[in-house]
Short mmCIF file of C-alpha atoms in Angstrom, two decimals:
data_model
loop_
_atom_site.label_atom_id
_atom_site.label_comp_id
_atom_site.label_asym_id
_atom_site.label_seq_id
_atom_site.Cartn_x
_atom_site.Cartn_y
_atom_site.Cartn_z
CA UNK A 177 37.18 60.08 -12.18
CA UNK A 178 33.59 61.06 -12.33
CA UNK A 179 32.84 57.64 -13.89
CA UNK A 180 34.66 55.36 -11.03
CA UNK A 181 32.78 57.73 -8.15
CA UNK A 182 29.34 57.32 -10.03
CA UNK A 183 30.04 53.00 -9.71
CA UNK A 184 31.20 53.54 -6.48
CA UNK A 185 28.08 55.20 -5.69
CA UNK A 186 26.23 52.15 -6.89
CA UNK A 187 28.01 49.73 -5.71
CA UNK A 188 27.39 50.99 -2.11
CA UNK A 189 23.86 51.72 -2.81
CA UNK A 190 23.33 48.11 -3.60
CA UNK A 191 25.48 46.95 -0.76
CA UNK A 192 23.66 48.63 1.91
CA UNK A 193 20.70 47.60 0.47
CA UNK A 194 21.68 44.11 0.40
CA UNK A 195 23.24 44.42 3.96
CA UNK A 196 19.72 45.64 5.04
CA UNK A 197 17.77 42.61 3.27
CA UNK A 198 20.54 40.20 5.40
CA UNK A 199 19.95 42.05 8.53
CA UNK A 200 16.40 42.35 8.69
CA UNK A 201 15.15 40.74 11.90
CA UNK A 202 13.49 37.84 11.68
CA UNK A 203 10.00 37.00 13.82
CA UNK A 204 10.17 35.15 16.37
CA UNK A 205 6.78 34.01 16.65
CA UNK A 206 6.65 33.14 12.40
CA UNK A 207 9.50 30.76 13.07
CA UNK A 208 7.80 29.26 16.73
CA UNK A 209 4.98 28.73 14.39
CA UNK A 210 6.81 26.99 11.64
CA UNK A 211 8.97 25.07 14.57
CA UNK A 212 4.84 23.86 16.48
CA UNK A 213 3.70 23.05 12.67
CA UNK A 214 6.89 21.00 11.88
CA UNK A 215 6.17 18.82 15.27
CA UNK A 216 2.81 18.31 14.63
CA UNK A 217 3.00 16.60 11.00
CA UNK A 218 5.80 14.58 12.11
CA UNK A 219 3.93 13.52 15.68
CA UNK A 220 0.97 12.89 12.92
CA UNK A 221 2.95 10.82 10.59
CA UNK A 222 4.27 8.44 13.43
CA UNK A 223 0.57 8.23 14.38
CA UNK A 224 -0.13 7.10 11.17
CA UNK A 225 2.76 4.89 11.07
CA UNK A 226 2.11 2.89 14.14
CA UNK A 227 -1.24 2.27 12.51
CA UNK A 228 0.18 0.80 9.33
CA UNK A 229 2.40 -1.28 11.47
CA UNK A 230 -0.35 -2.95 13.47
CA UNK A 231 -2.67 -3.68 10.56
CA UNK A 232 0.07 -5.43 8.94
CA UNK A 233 1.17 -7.61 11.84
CA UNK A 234 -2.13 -8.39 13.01
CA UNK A 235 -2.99 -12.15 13.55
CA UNK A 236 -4.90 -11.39 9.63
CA UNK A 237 -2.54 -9.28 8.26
CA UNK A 238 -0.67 -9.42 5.30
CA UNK A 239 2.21 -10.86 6.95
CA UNK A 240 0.42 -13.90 7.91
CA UNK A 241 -0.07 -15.46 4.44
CA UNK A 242 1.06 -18.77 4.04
CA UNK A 243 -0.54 -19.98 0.85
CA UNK A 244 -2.23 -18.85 -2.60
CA UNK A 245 -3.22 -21.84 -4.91
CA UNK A 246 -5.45 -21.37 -7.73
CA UNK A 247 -8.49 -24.07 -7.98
CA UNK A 248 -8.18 -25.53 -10.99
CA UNK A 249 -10.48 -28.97 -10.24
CA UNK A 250 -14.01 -29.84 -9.57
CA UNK A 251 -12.55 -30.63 -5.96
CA UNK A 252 -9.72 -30.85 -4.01
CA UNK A 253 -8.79 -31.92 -0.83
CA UNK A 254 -7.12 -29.46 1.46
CA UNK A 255 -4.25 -30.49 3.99
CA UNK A 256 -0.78 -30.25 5.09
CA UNK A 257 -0.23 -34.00 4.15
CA UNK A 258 1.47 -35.15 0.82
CA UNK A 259 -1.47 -36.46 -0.92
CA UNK A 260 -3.68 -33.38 -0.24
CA UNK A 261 -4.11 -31.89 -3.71
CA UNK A 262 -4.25 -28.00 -2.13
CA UNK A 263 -1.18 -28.35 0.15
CA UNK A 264 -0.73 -26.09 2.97
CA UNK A 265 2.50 -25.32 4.22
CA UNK A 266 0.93 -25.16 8.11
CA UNK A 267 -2.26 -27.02 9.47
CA UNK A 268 -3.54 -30.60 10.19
CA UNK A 269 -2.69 -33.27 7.62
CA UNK A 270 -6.28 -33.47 6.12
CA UNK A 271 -8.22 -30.55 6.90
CA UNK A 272 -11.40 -31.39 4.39
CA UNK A 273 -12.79 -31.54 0.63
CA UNK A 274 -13.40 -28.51 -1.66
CA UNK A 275 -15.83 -28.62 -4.15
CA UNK A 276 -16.91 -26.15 -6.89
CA UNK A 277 -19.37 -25.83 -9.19
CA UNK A 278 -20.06 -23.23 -12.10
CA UNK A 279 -18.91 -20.72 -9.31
CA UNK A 280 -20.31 -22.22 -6.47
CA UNK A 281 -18.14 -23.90 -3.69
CA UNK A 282 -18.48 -25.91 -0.90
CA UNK A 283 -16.34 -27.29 2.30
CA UNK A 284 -16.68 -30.59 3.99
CA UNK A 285 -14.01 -31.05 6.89
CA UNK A 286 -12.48 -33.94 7.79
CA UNK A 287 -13.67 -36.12 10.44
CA UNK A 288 -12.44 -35.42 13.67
CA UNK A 289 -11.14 -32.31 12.36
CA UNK A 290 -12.37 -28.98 14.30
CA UNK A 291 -13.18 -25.91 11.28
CA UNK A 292 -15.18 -23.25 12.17
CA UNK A 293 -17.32 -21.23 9.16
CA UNK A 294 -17.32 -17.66 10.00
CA UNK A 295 -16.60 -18.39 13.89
CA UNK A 296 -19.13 -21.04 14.43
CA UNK A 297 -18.12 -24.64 14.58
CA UNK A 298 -18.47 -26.62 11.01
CA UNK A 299 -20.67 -30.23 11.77
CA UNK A 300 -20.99 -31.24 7.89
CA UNK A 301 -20.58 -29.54 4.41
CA UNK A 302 -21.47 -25.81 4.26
CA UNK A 303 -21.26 -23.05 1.35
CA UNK A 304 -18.44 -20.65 1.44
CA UNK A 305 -18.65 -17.20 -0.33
CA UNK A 306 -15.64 -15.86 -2.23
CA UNK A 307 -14.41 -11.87 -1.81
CA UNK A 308 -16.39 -10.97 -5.08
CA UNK A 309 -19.39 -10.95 -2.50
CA UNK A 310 -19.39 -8.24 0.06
CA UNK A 311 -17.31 -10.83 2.25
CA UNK A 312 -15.63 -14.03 1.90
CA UNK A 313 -16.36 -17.03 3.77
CA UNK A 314 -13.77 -17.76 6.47
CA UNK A 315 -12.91 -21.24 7.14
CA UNK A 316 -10.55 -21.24 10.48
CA UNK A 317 -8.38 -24.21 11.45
CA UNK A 318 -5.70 -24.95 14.44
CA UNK A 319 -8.01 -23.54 17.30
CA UNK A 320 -8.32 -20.33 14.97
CA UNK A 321 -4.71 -19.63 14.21
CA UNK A 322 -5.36 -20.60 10.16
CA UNK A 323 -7.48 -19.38 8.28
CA UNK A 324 -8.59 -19.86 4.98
CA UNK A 325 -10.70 -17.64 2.66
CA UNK A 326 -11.53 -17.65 -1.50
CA UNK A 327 -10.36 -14.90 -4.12
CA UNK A 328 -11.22 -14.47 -7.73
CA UNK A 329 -8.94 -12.72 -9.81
CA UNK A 330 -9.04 -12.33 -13.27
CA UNK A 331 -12.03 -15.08 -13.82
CA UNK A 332 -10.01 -17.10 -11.35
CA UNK A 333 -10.40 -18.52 -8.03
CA UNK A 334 -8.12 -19.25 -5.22
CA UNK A 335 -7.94 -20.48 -1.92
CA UNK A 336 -5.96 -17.98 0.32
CA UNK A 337 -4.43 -19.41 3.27
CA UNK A 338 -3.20 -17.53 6.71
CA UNK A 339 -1.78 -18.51 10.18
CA UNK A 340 -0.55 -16.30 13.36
CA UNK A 341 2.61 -18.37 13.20
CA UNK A 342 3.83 -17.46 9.67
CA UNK A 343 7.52 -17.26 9.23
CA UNK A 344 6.80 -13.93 7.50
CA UNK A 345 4.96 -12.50 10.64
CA UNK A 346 7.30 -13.96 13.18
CA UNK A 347 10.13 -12.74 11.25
CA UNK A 348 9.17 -9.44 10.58
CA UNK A 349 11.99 -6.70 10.48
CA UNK A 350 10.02 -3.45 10.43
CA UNK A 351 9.41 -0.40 8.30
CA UNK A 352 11.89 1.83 7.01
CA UNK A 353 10.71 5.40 6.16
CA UNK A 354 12.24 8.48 4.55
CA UNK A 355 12.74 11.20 7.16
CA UNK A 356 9.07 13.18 7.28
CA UNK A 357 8.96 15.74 5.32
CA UNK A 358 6.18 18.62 4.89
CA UNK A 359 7.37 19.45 1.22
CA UNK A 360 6.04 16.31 0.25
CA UNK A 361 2.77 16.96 0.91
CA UNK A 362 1.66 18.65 -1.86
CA UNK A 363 -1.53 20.21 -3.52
CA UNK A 364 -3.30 18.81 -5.72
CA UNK A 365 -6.52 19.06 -8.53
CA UNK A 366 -8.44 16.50 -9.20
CA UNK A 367 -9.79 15.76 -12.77
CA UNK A 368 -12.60 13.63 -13.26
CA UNK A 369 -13.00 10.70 -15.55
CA UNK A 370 -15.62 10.31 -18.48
CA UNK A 371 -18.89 8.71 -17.30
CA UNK A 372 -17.71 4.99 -17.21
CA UNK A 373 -14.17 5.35 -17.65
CA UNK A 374 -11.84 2.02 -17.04
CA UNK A 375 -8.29 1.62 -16.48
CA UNK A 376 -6.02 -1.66 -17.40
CA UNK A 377 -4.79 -2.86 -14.11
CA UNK A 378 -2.26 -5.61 -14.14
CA UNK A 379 -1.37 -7.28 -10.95
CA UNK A 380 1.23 -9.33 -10.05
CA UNK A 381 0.05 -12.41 -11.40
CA UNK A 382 -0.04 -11.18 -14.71
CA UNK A 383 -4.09 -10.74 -15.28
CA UNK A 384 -5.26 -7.56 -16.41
CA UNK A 385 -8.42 -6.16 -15.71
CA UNK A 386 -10.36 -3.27 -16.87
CA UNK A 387 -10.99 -1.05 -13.29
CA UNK A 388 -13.27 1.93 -12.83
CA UNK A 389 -11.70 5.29 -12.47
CA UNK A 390 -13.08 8.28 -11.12
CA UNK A 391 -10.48 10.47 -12.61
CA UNK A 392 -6.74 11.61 -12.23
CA UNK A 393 -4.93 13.53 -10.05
CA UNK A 394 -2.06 16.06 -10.98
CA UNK A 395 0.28 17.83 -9.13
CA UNK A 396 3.21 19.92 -9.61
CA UNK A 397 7.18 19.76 -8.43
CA UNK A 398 9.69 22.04 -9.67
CA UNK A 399 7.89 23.50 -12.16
CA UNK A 400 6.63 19.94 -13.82
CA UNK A 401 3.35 19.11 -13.84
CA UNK A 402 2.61 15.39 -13.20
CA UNK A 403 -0.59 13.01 -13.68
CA UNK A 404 -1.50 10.27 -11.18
CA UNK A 405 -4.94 8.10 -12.78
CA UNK A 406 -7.16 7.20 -9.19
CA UNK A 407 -8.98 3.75 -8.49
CA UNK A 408 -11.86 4.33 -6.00
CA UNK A 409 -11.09 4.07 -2.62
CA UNK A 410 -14.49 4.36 -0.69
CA UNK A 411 -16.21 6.73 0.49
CA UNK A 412 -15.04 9.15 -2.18
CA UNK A 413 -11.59 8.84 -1.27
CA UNK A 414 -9.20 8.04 -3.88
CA UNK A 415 -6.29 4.80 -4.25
CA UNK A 416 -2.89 5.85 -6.21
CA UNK A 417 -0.64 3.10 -7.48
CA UNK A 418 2.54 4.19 -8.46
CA UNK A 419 6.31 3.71 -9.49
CA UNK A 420 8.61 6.81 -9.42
CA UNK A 421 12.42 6.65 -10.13
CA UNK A 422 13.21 5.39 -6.36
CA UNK A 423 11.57 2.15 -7.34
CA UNK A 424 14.33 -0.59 -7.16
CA UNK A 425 16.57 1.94 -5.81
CA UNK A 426 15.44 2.75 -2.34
CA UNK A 427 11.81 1.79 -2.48
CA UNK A 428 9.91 -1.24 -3.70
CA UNK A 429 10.68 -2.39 -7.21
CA UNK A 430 7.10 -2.76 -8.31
CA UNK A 431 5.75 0.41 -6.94
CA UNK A 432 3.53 1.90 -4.38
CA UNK A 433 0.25 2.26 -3.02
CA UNK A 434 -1.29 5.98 -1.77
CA UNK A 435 -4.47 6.54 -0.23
CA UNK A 436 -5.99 10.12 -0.96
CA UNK A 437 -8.60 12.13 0.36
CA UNK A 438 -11.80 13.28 -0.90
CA UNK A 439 -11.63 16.20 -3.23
CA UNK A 440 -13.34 19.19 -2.21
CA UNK A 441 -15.70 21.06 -3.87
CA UNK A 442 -13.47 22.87 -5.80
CA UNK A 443 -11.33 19.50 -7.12
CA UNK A 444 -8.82 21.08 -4.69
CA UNK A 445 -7.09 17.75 -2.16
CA UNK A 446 -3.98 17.48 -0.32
CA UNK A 447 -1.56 14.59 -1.45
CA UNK A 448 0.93 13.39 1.19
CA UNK A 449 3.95 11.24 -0.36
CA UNK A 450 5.03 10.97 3.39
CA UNK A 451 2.04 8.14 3.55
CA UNK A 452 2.97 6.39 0.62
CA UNK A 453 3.48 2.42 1.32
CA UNK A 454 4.67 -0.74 0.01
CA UNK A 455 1.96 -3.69 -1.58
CA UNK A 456 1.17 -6.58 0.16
CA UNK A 457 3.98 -8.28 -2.66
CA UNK A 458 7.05 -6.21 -1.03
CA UNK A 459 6.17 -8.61 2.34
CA UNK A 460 5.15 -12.11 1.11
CA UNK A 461 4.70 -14.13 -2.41
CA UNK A 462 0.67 -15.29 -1.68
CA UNK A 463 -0.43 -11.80 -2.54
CA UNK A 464 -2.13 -10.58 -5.99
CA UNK A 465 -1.10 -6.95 -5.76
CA UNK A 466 -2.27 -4.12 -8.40
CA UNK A 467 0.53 -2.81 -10.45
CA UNK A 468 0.63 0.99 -11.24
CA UNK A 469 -0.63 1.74 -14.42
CA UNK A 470 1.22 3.14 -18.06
CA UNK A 471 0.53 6.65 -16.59
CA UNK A 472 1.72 6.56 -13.03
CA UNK A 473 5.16 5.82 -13.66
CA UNK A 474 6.57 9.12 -12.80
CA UNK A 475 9.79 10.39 -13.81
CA UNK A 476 10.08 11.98 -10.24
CA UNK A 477 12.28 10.35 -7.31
CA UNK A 478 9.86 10.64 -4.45
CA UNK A 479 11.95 9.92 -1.40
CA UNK A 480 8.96 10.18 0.89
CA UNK A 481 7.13 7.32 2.43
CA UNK A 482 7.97 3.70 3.06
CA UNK A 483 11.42 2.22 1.91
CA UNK A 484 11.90 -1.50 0.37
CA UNK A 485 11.44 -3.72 2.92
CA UNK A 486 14.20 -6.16 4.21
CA UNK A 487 13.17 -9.33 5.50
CA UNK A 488 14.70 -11.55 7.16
CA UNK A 489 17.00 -14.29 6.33
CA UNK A 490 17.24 -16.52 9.92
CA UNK A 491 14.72 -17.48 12.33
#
């Protein structure tokens, strides 16, 4: 008898005590707080957002691609026609001549043909710089709709082609995102790199190239601690290419980009998945996106950020 009052004892002891935990009143102003905090970072997020959205249906965004063909001659001339050896999809039937030499190119237009170098009208042949200097050369075409520019990748050049009209750009569905989420921005420690350190980046084209790294940045999520190897991104900022297990199955098969900030002082630097976007490659097939690296192919489904994007299938 003693034994089942003693229990009983306990068993109310622990009741009221967990009766008290439950009833405790909650503050008001804690949760108001939370509630202005919540509002903010998504009012944020939509800010940044927007800003994606613009950049990449500007008249030189990504969407407007219409072309990427490798040169692969001494010259080549450039048109829409069928005997132009660089054929654009858009543009006047002859636009002009390439020519290259040991690394050095050149454009004559066609006669009769109005190109502007750089904004400024094109009378005869003129030099064009490729994006391994500080800025390409940019040849413009239909009354400044097109535009063409040079790329090297991977010890190879290319003439990149754009127009405003682009079925990809006129097309253009919009972005899909996850619903915002503040648990997905996360803190983070930076480590740095070895004096000199490279990283094998692949892109979509298959080259490989060895890229400086400034270090890695890990994280943590349920207790697992993972590893995300940085690119520079200006400025001291850091670029994360990634796959996580949502790629192919919600989000873009080959992975995504993640611009980071500065570390602090301390290594310390906020991470925010919410921001995470899809390469230039989830929108058109003239781009020569990075691919994430060995290492940043997490075994984490992030479902934060940009979803796979949808395009169109009728004008």
């Amino acid at each position: 008898m003693l034994r089942w009052r003693h229990c009983c004892t306990i068993g109310l002891v622990a009741l009221l005590a967990a009766c008290g935990e439950t009833s405790a009143p909650e503050d008001p102003s804690a949760r108001a707080d939370a509630a202005r905090r919540d509002v903010m970072f998504s009012a944020q997020t939509r800010v940044w957002q927007d800003t994606r959205r613009a950049e990449l249906v500007a008249p030189d965004g990504w969407l407007s691609l219409i072309g990427l063909h490798r040169i692969e001659l001494k010259s080549h001339f450039i048109g829409s026609g069928e005997t132009a050896g660089i054929r654009l999809s858009m543009g006047p039937d002859k636009l002009g001549l390439l020519q290259s030499d040991d690394g050095a190119y050149a454009f004559t237009p066609e006669r009769g043909v109005a190109v502007t170098l750089d904004g400024a009208p094109v009378r005869g042949r003129v030099s064009l710089r490729t994006d391994a200097d500080a800025a390409p050369s940019v040849l413009g075409f239909d009354e400044g709709k097109g535009a063409l520019t040079l790329i090297e990748r991977g010890g190879s050049a290319f003439v990149r082609a754009r127009h405003e009209d682009a079925p990809t750009r006129r097309r253009f569905t919009g972005i899909e995102y996850w619903p915002t989420a503040r648990d997905w921005q996360v803190d983070a420690e930076f480590v740095p790199a070895a004096a000199g350190a490279t990283l094998p980046i692949a892109n979509i084209l298959g080259m490989v190239e060895d890229t400086p790294t400034p270090g890695s940045v890990a994280f943590e999520r349920d207790g697992t601690r993972y590893t995300l190897q940085a690119i520079d991104g200006g400025d001291g900022t850091l670029f994360l290419i990634f796959a996580d297990r949502t790629s192919g199955h919600g989000s873009y098969s080959a992975g995504r980009y993640l611009d980071a900030p500065a570390p602090g002082s301390d290594g310390r630097l906020q991470i925010d998945f919410n921001r995470a976007y899809n390469p230039p490659c989830a929108f058109t097939a003239f781009a020569t996106c990075p691919l994430p690296p060995a290492g940043n192919r997490l075994d984490l489904a992030i479902p934060a950020g940009e979803k796979v994007y949808v395009p169109a299938t009728t004008v």
